[in-house]
PDB file of C-alpha atoms in Angstrom:
ATOM      1  CA  GLU J   1     -72.372 257.885 -71.105  1.00  0.00           C
ATOM      2  CA  ILE J   2     -69.689 259.536 -68.800  1.00  0.00           C
ATOM      3  CA  VAL J   3     -69.549 262.518 -70.851  1.00  0.00           C
ATOM      4  CA  ASN J   4     -73.410 262.858 -70.896  1.00  0.00           C
ATOM      5  CA  TYR J   5     -73.659 262.211 -67.045  1.00  0.00           C
ATOM      6  CA  PHE J   6     -70.611 264.949 -66.682  1.00  0.00           C
ATOM      7  CA  LEU J   7     -72.368 267.356 -68.313  1.00  0.00           C
ATOM      8  CA  LYS J   8     -75.832 266.973 -66.540  1.00  0.00           C
ATOM      9  CA  ILE J   9     -73.784 267.670 -63.336  1.00  0.00           C
ATOM     10  CA  LYS J  10     -71.521 269.989 -64.736  1.00  0.00           C
ATOM     11  CA  PRO J  11     -73.844 273.323 -63.882  1.00  0.00           C
ATOM     12  CA  TYR J  12     -73.867 272.175 -59.963  1.00  0.00           C
ATOM     13  CA  ILE J  13     -69.748 271.742 -59.589  1.00  0.00           C
ATOM     14  CA  THR J  14     -68.445 274.108 -57.458  1.00  0.00           C
ATOM     15  CA  THR J  15     -65.149 272.994 -55.508  1.00  0.00           C
ATOM     16  CA  GLN J  16     -66.207 269.502 -54.939  1.00  0.00           C
ATOM     17  CA  SER J  17     -63.171 267.081 -55.910  1.00  0.00           C
ATOM     18  CA  PHE J  18     -62.906 264.357 -58.969  1.00  0.00           C
ATOM     19  CA  PHE J  19     -63.971 261.783 -56.570  1.00  0.00           C
ATOM     20  CA  GLU J  20     -67.110 263.506 -55.183  1.00  0.00           C
ATOM     21  CA  ILE J  21     -68.426 264.467 -58.973  1.00  0.00           C
ATOM     22  CA  THR J  22     -67.644 260.799 -60.407  1.00  0.00           C
ATOM     23  CA  THR J  23     -69.746 259.546 -57.264  1.00  0.00           C
ATOM     24  CA  ALA J  24     -72.631 261.993 -58.112  1.00  0.00           C
ATOM     25  CA  MET J  25     -72.672 260.972 -61.600  1.00  0.00           C
ATOM     26  CA  ALA J  26     -72.518 257.012 -60.492  1.00  0.00           C
ATOM     27  CA  PHE J  27     -75.894 258.068 -58.381  1.00  0.00           C
ATOM     28  CA  LEU J  28     -77.505 259.317 -61.721  1.00  0.00           C
ATOM     29  CA  TYR J  29     -76.433 256.405 -63.504  1.00  0.00           C
ATOM     30  CA  PHE J  30     -77.518 254.120 -61.140  1.00  0.00           C
ATOM     31  CA  GLU J  31     -80.866 255.411 -60.831  1.00  0.00           C
ATOM     32  CA  ASP J  32     -81.424 255.901 -64.509  1.00  0.00           C
ATOM     33  CA  LYS J  33     -80.924 252.239 -65.338  1.00  0.00           C
ATOM     34  CA  ASN J  34     -82.991 250.990 -62.262  1.00  0.00           C
ATOM     35  CA  VAL J  35     -80.390 248.630 -60.656  1.00  0.00           C
ATOM     36  CA  ASP J  36     -81.235 246.106 -58.523  1.00  0.00           C
ATOM     37  CA  PHE J  37     -78.537 246.380 -56.434  1.00  0.00           C
ATOM     38  CA  ALA J  38     -75.460 249.037 -56.174  1.00  0.00           C
ATOM     39  CA  VAL J  39     -72.263 247.984 -54.162  1.00  0.00           C
ATOM     40  CA  LEU J  40     -70.776 251.322 -53.274  1.00  0.00           C
ATOM     41  CA  GLU J  41     -67.354 251.095 -52.055  1.00  0.00           C
ATOM     42  CA  VAL J  42     -65.939 254.170 -50.090  1.00  0.00           C
ATOM     43  CA  GLY J  43     -63.007 256.162 -51.765  1.00  0.00           C
ATOM     44  CA  LEU J  44     -61.299 256.696 -48.275  1.00  0.00           C
ATOM     45  CA  GLY J  45     -62.365 256.051 -44.913  1.00  0.00           C
ATOM     46  CA  GLY J  46     -66.167 256.119 -45.061  1.00  0.00           C
ATOM     47  CA  ARG J  47     -67.419 258.722 -42.185  1.00  0.00           C
ATOM     48  CA  LEU J  48     -66.815 261.837 -44.405  1.00  0.00           C
ATOM     49  CA  ASP J  49     -66.853 259.934 -47.431  1.00  0.00           C
ATOM     50  CA  ALA J  50     -68.942 261.166 -50.850  1.00  0.00           C
ATOM     51  CA  THR J  51     -70.451 257.810 -50.890  1.00  0.00           C
ATOM     52  CA  ASN J  52     -71.838 257.710 -47.411  1.00  0.00           C
ATOM     53  CA  VAL J  53     -74.642 259.824 -47.881  1.00  0.00           C
ATOM     54  CA  VAL J  54     -76.721 256.555 -48.900  1.00  0.00           C
ATOM     55  CA  LYS J  55     -78.660 255.154 -46.593  1.00  0.00           C
ATOM     56  CA  PRO J  56     -77.871 251.002 -47.669  1.00  0.00           C
ATOM     57  CA  LEU J  57     -79.543 247.904 -47.067  1.00  0.00           C
ATOM     58  CA  VAL J  58     -76.165 246.583 -44.904  1.00  0.00           C
ATOM     59  CA  SER J  59     -73.067 248.136 -44.316  1.00  0.00           C
ATOM     60  CA  VAL J  60     -69.516 246.442 -44.994  1.00  0.00           C
ATOM     61  CA  ILE J  61     -66.268 246.789 -43.211  1.00  0.00           C
ATOM     62  CA  THR J  62     -64.377 244.121 -44.675  1.00  0.00           C
ATOM     63  CA  ASN J  63     -60.966 244.594 -42.503  1.00  0.00           C
ATOM     64  CA  ILE J  64     -58.896 247.452 -41.052  1.00  0.00           C
ATOM     65  CA  GLY J  65     -55.344 248.262 -42.223  1.00  0.00           C
ATOM     66  CA  PHE J  66     -53.056 251.326 -42.383  1.00  0.00           C
ATOM     67  CA  GLU J  67     -53.695 253.255 -45.237  1.00  0.00           C
ATOM     68  CA  HIS J  68     -54.248 256.802 -45.961  1.00  0.00           C
ATOM     69  CA  THR J  69     -53.109 257.347 -42.385  1.00  0.00           C
ATOM     70  CA  GLU J  70     -51.686 261.067 -43.045  1.00  0.00           C
ATOM     71  CA  ILE J  71     -55.531 261.654 -43.543  1.00  0.00           C
ATOM     72  CA  LEU J  72     -57.261 258.683 -41.209  1.00  0.00           C
ATOM     73  CA  GLY J  73     -54.787 258.600 -38.227  1.00  0.00           C
ATOM     74  CA  ARG J  74     -51.993 256.563 -37.279  1.00  0.00           C
ATOM     75  CA  LYS J  75     -53.870 254.399 -34.486  1.00  0.00           C
ATOM     76  CA  ILE J  76     -55.863 251.099 -35.738  1.00  0.00           C
ATOM     77  CA  GLU J  77     -58.558 252.488 -33.492  1.00  0.00           C
ATOM     78  CA  LYS J  78     -58.855 255.701 -35.097  1.00  0.00           C
ATOM     79  CA  ILE J  79     -58.962 254.159 -38.628  1.00  0.00           C
ATOM     80  CA  ALA J  80     -61.632 252.208 -37.529  1.00  0.00           C
ATOM     81  CA  PHE J  81     -63.830 255.171 -36.113  1.00  0.00           C
ATOM     82  CA  GLU J  82     -63.234 256.400 -39.443  1.00  0.00           C
ATOM     83  CA  LYS J  83     -64.418 253.735 -41.221  1.00  0.00           C
ATOM     84  CA  ALA J  84     -67.184 252.788 -38.668  1.00  0.00           C
ATOM     85  CA  GLY J  85     -68.631 256.207 -39.831  1.00  0.00           C
ATOM     86  CA  ILE J  86     -70.738 254.110 -42.784  1.00  0.00           C
ATOM     87  CA  ILE J  87     -72.768 252.324 -39.839  1.00  0.00           C
ATOM     88  CA  LYS J  88     -76.379 253.838 -39.980  1.00  0.00           C
ATOM     89  CA  ASN J  89     -79.113 253.451 -37.186  1.00  0.00           C
ATOM     90  CA  ASN J  90     -80.734 250.250 -37.499  1.00  0.00           C
ATOM     91  CA  VAL J  91     -78.767 248.934 -40.522  1.00  0.00           C
ATOM     92  CA  PRO J  92     -77.157 245.603 -39.806  1.00  0.00           C
ATOM     93  CA  VAL J  93     -73.293 245.651 -40.110  1.00  0.00           C
ATOM     94  CA  VAL J  94     -71.112 242.804 -41.664  1.00  0.00           C
ATOM     95  CA  THR J  95     -67.280 242.891 -40.654  1.00  0.00           C
ATOM     96  CA  GLY J  96     -64.208 240.725 -40.862  1.00  0.00           C
ATOM     97  CA  ALA J  97     -62.128 242.987 -38.836  1.00  0.00           C
ATOM     98  CA  LYS J  98     -60.476 241.942 -35.752  1.00  0.00           C
ATOM     99  CA  GLY J  99     -58.672 243.007 -32.336  1.00  0.00           C
ATOM    100  CA  LYS J 100     -59.198 246.465 -31.253  1.00  0.00           C
ATOM    101  CA  ALA J 101     -60.827 247.700 -34.630  1.00  0.00           C
ATOM    102  CA  LEU J 102     -63.269 245.054 -33.922  1.00  0.00           C
ATOM    103  CA  GLU J 103     -63.789 246.489 -30.794  1.00  0.00           C
ATOM    104  CA  MET J 104     -64.183 250.080 -32.194  1.00  0.00           C
ATOM    105  CA  ILE J 105     -66.550 248.805 -34.761  1.00  0.00           C
ATOM    106  CA  LYS J 106     -68.825 247.042 -31.914  1.00  0.00           C
ATOM    107  CA  LYS J 107     -68.760 249.686 -30.163  1.00  0.00           C
ATOM    108  CA  ILE J 108     -70.274 252.221 -32.782  1.00  0.00           C
ATOM    109  CA  ALA J 109     -72.531 249.918 -33.844  1.00  0.00           C
ATOM    110  CA  LYS J 110     -73.814 249.229 -30.235  1.00  0.00           C
ATOM    111  CA  GLU J 111     -74.794 253.558 -30.125  1.00  0.00           C
ATOM    112  CA  ARG J 112     -76.508 253.174 -33.386  1.00  0.00           C
ATOM    113  CA  ASP J 113     -78.669 250.059 -32.526  1.00  0.00           C
ATOM    114  CA  ALA J 114     -76.943 248.553 -35.682  1.00  0.00           C
ATOM    115  CA  GLU J 115     -76.968 244.966 -35.468  1.00  0.00           C
ATOM    116  CA  LEU J 116     -73.403 243.466 -35.698  1.00  0.00           C
ATOM    117  CA  ILE J 117     -72.471 240.313 -37.750  1.00  0.00           C
ATOM    118  CA  THR J 118     -69.242 238.977 -37.618  1.00  0.00           C
ATOM    119  CA  THR J 119     -67.819 237.305 -40.749  1.00  0.00           C
ATOM    120  CA  LYS J 120     -68.590 233.514 -40.976  1.00  0.00           C
ATOM    121  CA  LYS J 121     -66.538 231.313 -42.858  1.00  0.00           C
ATOM    122  CA  TYR J 122     -67.559 228.991 -45.694  1.00  0.00           C
ATOM    123  CA  PRO J 123     -64.676 226.396 -46.351  1.00  0.00           C
ATOM    124  CA  ASN J 124     -66.947 224.416 -48.835  1.00  0.00           C
ATOM    125  CA  VAL J 125     -67.486 227.480 -51.201  1.00  0.00           C
ATOM    126  CA  LYS J 126     -64.375 228.710 -53.210  1.00  0.00           C
ATOM    127  CA  PHE J 127     -63.930 231.365 -55.996  1.00  0.00           C
ATOM    128  CA  LYS J 128     -63.135 229.302 -59.512  1.00  0.00           C
ATOM    129  CA  TYR J 129     -60.779 231.974 -60.557  1.00  0.00           C
ATOM    130  CA  LEU J 130     -59.872 234.119 -58.039  1.00  0.00           C
ATOM    131  CA  ASN J 131     -56.159 232.897 -56.147  1.00  0.00           C
ATOM    132  CA  GLY J 132     -54.919 233.282 -52.359  1.00  0.00           C
ATOM    133  CA  ALA J 133     -56.285 233.461 -48.869  1.00  0.00           C
ATOM    134  CA  PHE J 134     -57.537 236.554 -48.760  1.00  0.00           C
ATOM    135  CA  GLN J 135     -59.639 235.769 -51.389  1.00  0.00           C
ATOM    136  CA  GLN J 136     -61.442 233.165 -49.751  1.00  0.00           C
ATOM    137  CA  LYS J 137     -61.872 235.499 -46.616  1.00  0.00           C
ATOM    138  CA  ASN J 138     -63.518 238.147 -48.792  1.00  0.00           C
ATOM    139  CA  LYS J 139     -65.849 235.293 -50.483  1.00  0.00           C
ATOM    140  CA  ASP J 140     -66.929 234.524 -46.578  1.00  0.00           C
ATOM    141  CA  ILE J 141     -67.651 238.603 -45.998  1.00  0.00           C
ATOM    142  CA  ALA J 142     -69.997 238.485 -49.272  1.00  0.00           C
ATOM    143  CA  LEU J 143     -71.572 235.288 -48.474  1.00  0.00           C
ATOM    144  CA  THR J 144     -72.238 236.754 -44.912  1.00  0.00           C
ATOM    145  CA  THR J 145     -73.674 240.067 -46.430  1.00  0.00           C
ATOM    146  CA  ILE J 146     -76.003 238.049 -48.626  1.00  0.00           C
ATOM    147  CA  ASN J 147     -77.302 235.848 -46.113  1.00  0.00           C
ATOM    148  CA  ILE J 148     -78.074 238.656 -44.305  1.00  0.00           C
ATOM    149  CA  LEU J 149     -79.981 240.579 -46.953  1.00  0.00           C
ATOM    150  CA  LYS J 150     -81.843 237.118 -47.347  1.00  0.00           C
ATOM    151  CA  LYS J 151     -82.841 237.281 -43.333  1.00  0.00           C
ATOM    152  CA  SER J 152     -83.521 240.921 -43.157  1.00  0.00           C
ATOM    153  CA  TYR J 153     -85.297 241.614 -46.112  1.00  0.00           C
ATOM    154  CA  GLN J 154     -86.432 238.837 -47.799  1.00  0.00           C
ATOM    155  CA  ILE J 155     -84.513 239.327 -50.535  1.00  0.00           C
ATOM    156  CA  ASN J 156     -84.680 235.818 -53.055  1.00  0.00           C
ATOM    157  CA  LEU J 157     -81.443 235.068 -54.136  1.00  0.00           C
ATOM    158  CA  ASN J 158     -80.768 231.229 -54.466  1.00  0.00           C
ATOM    159  CA  LYS J 159     -78.145 228.748 -53.745  1.00  0.00           C
ATOM    160  CA  ASN J 160     -77.426 228.073 -57.843  1.00  0.00           C
ATOM    161  CA  GLN J 161     -77.635 232.142 -58.434  1.00  0.00           C
ATOM    162  CA  ILE J 162     -75.373 232.675 -55.906  1.00  0.00           C
ATOM    163  CA  MET J 163     -72.635 229.645 -56.912  1.00  0.00           C
ATOM    164  CA  ASN J 164     -73.023 230.715 -60.020  1.00  0.00           C
ATOM    165  CA  GLY J 165     -71.544 234.509 -59.431  1.00  0.00           C
ATOM    166  CA  LEU J 166     -68.683 232.872 -57.510  1.00  0.00           C
ATOM    167  CA  LYS J 167     -67.759 230.651 -60.666  1.00  0.00           C
ATOM    168  CA  LYS J 168     -67.989 233.565 -62.598  1.00  0.00           C
ATOM    169  CA  THR J 169     -65.778 236.076 -60.834  1.00  0.00           C
ATOM    170  CA  GLN J 170     -62.837 237.484 -61.951  1.00  0.00           C
ATOM    171  CA  TRP J 171     -60.471 240.166 -61.272  1.00  0.00           C
ATOM    172  CA  PRO J 172     -57.529 241.025 -62.810  1.00  0.00           C
ATOM    173  CA  ALA J 173     -54.284 241.640 -61.284  1.00  0.00           C
ATOM    174  CA  ARG J 174     -55.444 239.849 -58.119  1.00  0.00           C
ATOM    175  CA  LEU J 175     -52.576 237.187 -57.450  1.00  0.00           C
ATOM    176  CA  GLN J 176     -53.121 236.346 -61.507  1.00  0.00           C
ATOM    177  CA  PHE J 177     -50.499 234.104 -63.547  1.00  0.00           C
ATOM    178  CA  ILE J 178     -50.457 235.877 -66.830  1.00  0.00           C
ATOM    179  CA  SER J 179     -48.219 233.307 -68.388  1.00  0.00           C
ATOM    180  CA  LYS J 180     -46.509 230.340 -66.903  1.00  0.00           C
ATOM    181  CA  ASN J 181     -43.321 232.314 -64.664  1.00  0.00           C
ATOM    182  CA  ILE J 182     -45.544 235.265 -64.619  1.00  0.00           C
ATOM    183  CA  LEU J 183     -47.579 236.879 -61.615  1.00  0.00           C
ATOM    184  CA  VAL J 184     -49.343 240.115 -61.457  1.00  0.00           C
ATOM    185  CA  ASP J 185     -50.677 241.516 -58.446  1.00  0.00           C
ATOM    186  CA  ALA J 186     -52.032 245.067 -57.614  1.00  0.00           C
ATOM    187  CA  ALA J 187     -50.510 245.106 -53.903  1.00  0.00           C
ATOM    188  CA  HIS J 188     -49.831 248.520 -53.128  1.00  0.00           C
ATOM    189  CA  ASN J 189     -49.430 249.322 -49.355  1.00  0.00           C
ATOM    190  CA  PRO J 190     -47.824 247.308 -46.738  1.00  0.00           C
ATOM    191  CA  ASP J 191     -51.122 245.523 -45.786  1.00  0.00           C
ATOM    192  CA  CYS J 192     -50.962 243.973 -48.988  1.00  0.00           C
ATOM    193  CA  PHE J 193     -47.514 243.338 -49.261  1.00  0.00           C
ATOM    194  CA  ARG J 194     -47.661 241.018 -46.234  1.00  0.00           C
ATOM    195  CA  VAL J 195     -50.704 239.384 -47.584  1.00  0.00           C
ATOM    196  CA  LEU J 196     -48.892 238.735 -50.997  1.00  0.00           C
ATOM    197  CA  LYS J 197     -45.745 237.946 -49.221  1.00  0.00           C
ATOM    198  CA  LYS J 198     -46.862 234.664 -47.448  1.00  0.00           C
ATOM    199  CA  GLU J 199     -48.982 233.758 -50.734  1.00  0.00           C
ATOM    200  CA  LEU J 200     -45.538 234.053 -52.649  1.00  0.00           C
ATOM    201  CA  ILE J 201     -43.929 231.724 -49.642  1.00  0.00           C
ATOM    202  CA  LEU J 202     -46.618 229.225 -50.539  1.00  0.00           C
ATOM    203  CA  ILE J 203     -46.240 229.314 -54.450  1.00  0.00           C
ATOM    204  CA  LYS J 204     -42.517 228.638 -53.846  1.00  0.00           C
ATOM    205  CA  ARG J 205     -43.276 225.317 -52.076  1.00  0.00           C
ATOM    206  CA  GLN J 206     -45.738 224.626 -54.316  1.00  0.00           C
ATOM    207  CA  LYS J 207     -44.034 225.345 -58.049  1.00  0.00           C
ATOM    208  CA  ASN J 208     -40.356 224.821 -56.621  1.00  0.00           C
ATOM    209  CA  ILE J 209     -39.640 228.477 -57.350  1.00  0.00           C
ATOM    210  CA  LYS J 210     -36.011 229.457 -56.932  1.00  0.00           C
ATOM    211  CA  ASN J 211     -35.859 233.081 -57.614  1.00  0.00           C
ATOM    212  CA  PHE J 212     -38.146 235.633 -57.678  1.00  0.00           C
ATOM    213  CA  ILE J 213     -37.608 238.663 -60.145  1.00  0.00           C
ATOM    214  CA  PHE J 214     -39.531 241.794 -58.849  1.00  0.00           C
ATOM    215  CA  VAL J 215     -40.546 244.535 -61.476  1.00  0.00           C
ATOM    216  CA  ILE J 216     -42.051 247.109 -58.942  1.00  0.00           C
ATOM    217  CA  GLY J 217     -43.477 250.882 -59.699  1.00  0.00           C
ATOM    218  CA  ILE J 218     -45.233 252.491 -56.603  1.00  0.00           C
ATOM    219  CA  GLN J 219     -47.034 255.679 -55.914  1.00  0.00           C
ATOM    220  CA  ASN J 220     -45.068 258.260 -53.925  1.00  0.00           C
ATOM    221  CA  ASP J 221     -48.035 258.465 -51.562  1.00  0.00           C
ATOM    222  CA  LYS J 222     -47.392 255.049 -50.042  1.00  0.00           C
ATOM    223  CA  ASN J 223     -45.152 253.752 -47.119  1.00  0.00           C
ATOM    224  CA  ILE J 224     -42.085 252.858 -49.856  1.00  0.00           C
ATOM    225  CA  GLU J 225     -39.896 251.908 -47.126  1.00  0.00           C
ATOM    226  CA  MET J 226     -42.017 249.251 -45.218  1.00  0.00           C
ATOM    227  CA  ILE J 227     -43.285 248.048 -48.681  1.00  0.00           C
ATOM    228  CA  PHE J 228     -39.416 247.154 -49.332  1.00  0.00           C
ATOM    229  CA  LYS J 229     -38.679 245.745 -45.725  1.00  0.00           C
ATOM    230  CA  ILE J 230     -41.706 243.300 -46.211  1.00  0.00           C
ATOM    231  CA  ILE J 231     -40.457 241.762 -49.601  1.00  0.00           C
ATOM    232  CA  ASN J 232     -36.681 242.190 -49.084  1.00  0.00           C
ATOM    233  CA  PRO J 233     -36.327 238.524 -47.784  1.00  0.00           C
ATOM    234  CA  LEU J 234     -37.756 237.346 -50.970  1.00  0.00           C
ATOM    235  CA  ILE J 235     -35.970 239.498 -54.049  1.00  0.00           C
ATOM    236  CA  SER J 236     -33.143 237.922 -55.764  1.00  0.00           C
ATOM    237  CA  THR J 237     -33.214 240.817 -58.543  1.00  0.00           C
ATOM    238  CA  ILE J 238     -35.692 243.939 -58.534  1.00  0.00           C
ATOM    239  CA  ILE J 239     -36.415 246.091 -61.796  1.00  0.00           C
ATOM    240  CA  PHE J 240     -37.641 249.376 -60.478  1.00  0.00           C
ATOM    241  CA  THR J 241     -40.330 251.099 -62.970  1.00  0.00           C
ATOM    242  CA  LYS J 242     -43.120 253.543 -63.226  1.00  0.00           C
ATOM    243  CA  SER J 243     -46.548 254.259 -64.505  1.00  0.00           C
ATOM    244  CA  LYS J 244     -47.376 257.118 -66.410  1.00  0.00           C
ATOM    245  CA  ASN J 245     -49.843 258.430 -63.274  1.00  0.00           C
ATOM    246  CA  GLU J 246     -48.636 261.951 -62.089  1.00  0.00           C
ATOM    247  CA  LYS J 247     -48.383 260.215 -58.519  1.00  0.00           C
ATOM    248  CA  ALA J 248     -46.011 257.392 -59.548  1.00  0.00           C
ATOM    249  CA  ALA J 249     -42.572 257.129 -57.608  1.00  0.00           C
ATOM    250  CA  GLU J 250     -39.490 258.006 -60.093  1.00  0.00           C
ATOM    251  CA  PRO J 251     -37.573 254.516 -60.512  1.00  0.00           C
ATOM    252  CA  GLN J 252     -34.287 256.166 -59.143  1.00  0.00           C
ATOM    253  CA  GLN J 253     -36.583 257.224 -55.880  1.00  0.00           C
ATOM    254  CA  LEU J 254     -37.396 253.768 -55.283  1.00  0.00           C
ATOM    255  CA  LEU J 255     -33.956 252.616 -55.709  1.00  0.00           C
ATOM    256  CA  ASN J 256     -32.337 255.216 -53.390  1.00  0.00           C
ATOM    257  CA  ILE J 257     -34.711 253.891 -50.468  1.00  0.00           C
ATOM    258  CA  PHE J 258     -34.366 250.238 -51.472  1.00  0.00           C
ATOM    259  CA  ASN J 259     -30.280 250.755 -51.052  1.00  0.00           C
ATOM    260  CA  LYS J 260     -31.033 252.370 -47.710  1.00  0.00           C
ATOM    261  CA  ILE J 261     -33.012 249.371 -46.098  1.00  0.00           C
ATOM    262  CA  ASN J 262     -31.080 246.235 -48.432  1.00  0.00           C
ATOM    263  CA  LYS J 263     -28.572 244.358 -46.097  1.00  0.00           C
ATOM    264  CA  ASN J 264     -28.543 241.614 -48.882  1.00  0.00           C
ATOM    265  CA  LYS J 265     -25.632 242.550 -51.454  1.00  0.00           C
ATOM    266  CA  LYS J 266     -26.609 239.909 -53.772  1.00  0.00           C
ATOM    267  CA  ILE J 267     -29.688 241.544 -55.168  1.00  0.00           C
ATOM    268  CA  ASN J 268     -29.282 242.634 -58.581  1.00  0.00           C
ATOM    269  CA  THR J 269     -31.101 245.928 -58.963  1.00  0.00           C
ATOM    270  CA  LYS J 270     -31.837 247.732 -62.274  1.00  0.00           C
ATOM    271  CA  ILE J 271     -33.953 250.836 -63.614  1.00  0.00           C
ATOM    272  CA  ILE J 272     -36.100 250.311 -66.465  1.00  0.00           C
ATOM    273  CA  THR J 273     -38.865 253.697 -66.826  1.00  0.00           C
ATOM    274  CA  ASN J 274     -41.263 251.742 -69.386  1.00  0.00           C
ATOM    275  CA  PRO J 275     -43.215 248.565 -67.249  1.00  0.00           C
ATOM    276  CA  LYS J 276     -43.630 246.733 -70.521  1.00  0.00           C
ATOM    277  CA  ASN J 277     -39.801 246.954 -71.348  1.00  0.00           C
ATOM    278  CA  ALA J 278     -39.218 246.141 -67.636  1.00  0.00           C
ATOM    279  CA  LEU J 279     -41.357 243.204 -67.898  1.00  0.00           C
ATOM    280  CA  ASN J 280     -39.838 241.883 -71.012  1.00  0.00           C
ATOM    281  CA  TYR J 281     -36.276 242.619 -69.606  1.00  0.00           C
ATOM    282  CA  ALA J 282     -37.326 240.213 -66.434  1.00  0.00           C
ATOM    283  CA  ASN J 283     -38.863 237.455 -68.544  1.00  0.00           C
ATOM    284  CA  LYS J 284     -35.577 237.776 -70.866  1.00  0.00           C
ATOM    285  CA  ILE J 285     -33.320 236.853 -67.566  1.00  0.00           C
ATOM    286  CA  ALA J 286     -35.474 234.445 -65.872  1.00  0.00           C
ATOM    287  CA  GLY J 287     -34.870 230.988 -65.653  1.00  0.00           C
ATOM    288  CA  LYS J 288     -37.156 227.848 -65.611  1.00  0.00           C
ATOM    289  CA  ASN J 289     -37.610 227.774 -62.227  1.00  0.00           C
ATOM    290  CA  ASP J 290     -37.707 231.510 -61.377  1.00  0.00           C
ATOM    291  CA  LEU J 291     -41.153 233.761 -60.906  1.00  0.00           C
ATOM    292  CA  VAL J 292     -41.380 237.286 -62.109  1.00  0.00           C
ATOM    293  CA  VAL J 293     -43.810 239.183 -59.830  1.00  0.00           C
ATOM    294  CA  VAL J 294     -44.915 242.505 -60.946  1.00  0.00           C
ATOM    295  CA  THR J 295     -46.571 244.510 -58.421  1.00  0.00           C
ATOM    296  CA  GLY J 296     -46.415 247.760 -56.416  1.00  0.00           C
ATOM    297  CA  SER J 297     -49.268 249.890 -58.240  1.00  0.00           C
ATOM    298  CA  ILE J 298     -52.894 249.314 -60.010  1.00  0.00           C
ATOM    299  CA  TYR J 299     -51.860 251.892 -62.496  1.00  0.00           C
ATOM    300  CA  MET J 300     -48.792 250.448 -63.371  1.00  0.00           C
ATOM    301  CA  ILE J 301     -49.997 246.877 -63.797  1.00  0.00           C
ATOM    302  CA  GLY J 302     -52.487 248.830 -65.951  1.00  0.00           C
ATOM    303  CA  GLU J 303     -50.246 249.477 -68.599  1.00  0.00           C
ATOM    304  CA  ILE J 304     -48.758 246.059 -68.931  1.00  0.00           C
ATOM    305  CA  ILE J 305     -51.847 243.998 -69.090  1.00  0.00           C
TER     306      ILE J 305
END
């Protein structure tokens, strides 16, 4: 199907990017399949994103963090301005953003007569398979959005359907235990690593973990130094690896950056270029109360699981 949809739009391709081309393919696919709902996630930013040509039933801005700063800007207000570009005239917008980011979103929503709904909490409703407090926040955003769809458009979704959806929701590599002492998480930027750190501190207490052994590969367009600063206090051993993706940072480069920021000389470091071999080694050296944490790159984790 991918080949067929690519051939359909191939005659129209001039200088579009990979993302623009695949977005056009997706739109055609959704139309041909006559989908009930299409959830479009922006690629980068929002205002100038390829997905932003649609007029949605509702716009959702989950939260605002520092990513793609070289394109979106280095201030949270500037990033929020780009994200808020998905807000359309008279179309409701749901957000979990806070602080200065929320102020910017409010301003743009007001300019566009868009009803702004901040996330409501649903403490008694939980995912069955997804772990972590941040996923519960995502669940609250999703449920708030569904309620807006029901209220604004009389869309008939009953409670059982919604609960069933939450029960079935699975998402690999999001704080996922693939065995008793191996955790994989697709954290790949400083904000994600701050969340991961909080969760690991909780897990350490709950499961009486003695040491964390990290297997890490990172794309070279990320703030690698900041990532290492965040997780440095948790590490007993760190193994640097890389995915086959062309943007993957070289393990030696990761080690050099880590050595620059690492003040704890007791941390063991090692380079094993192949991710599966890196995980096997980590598993081999892990004690009974140690946890192996595989993180840093969705691409790298994909090659492992």
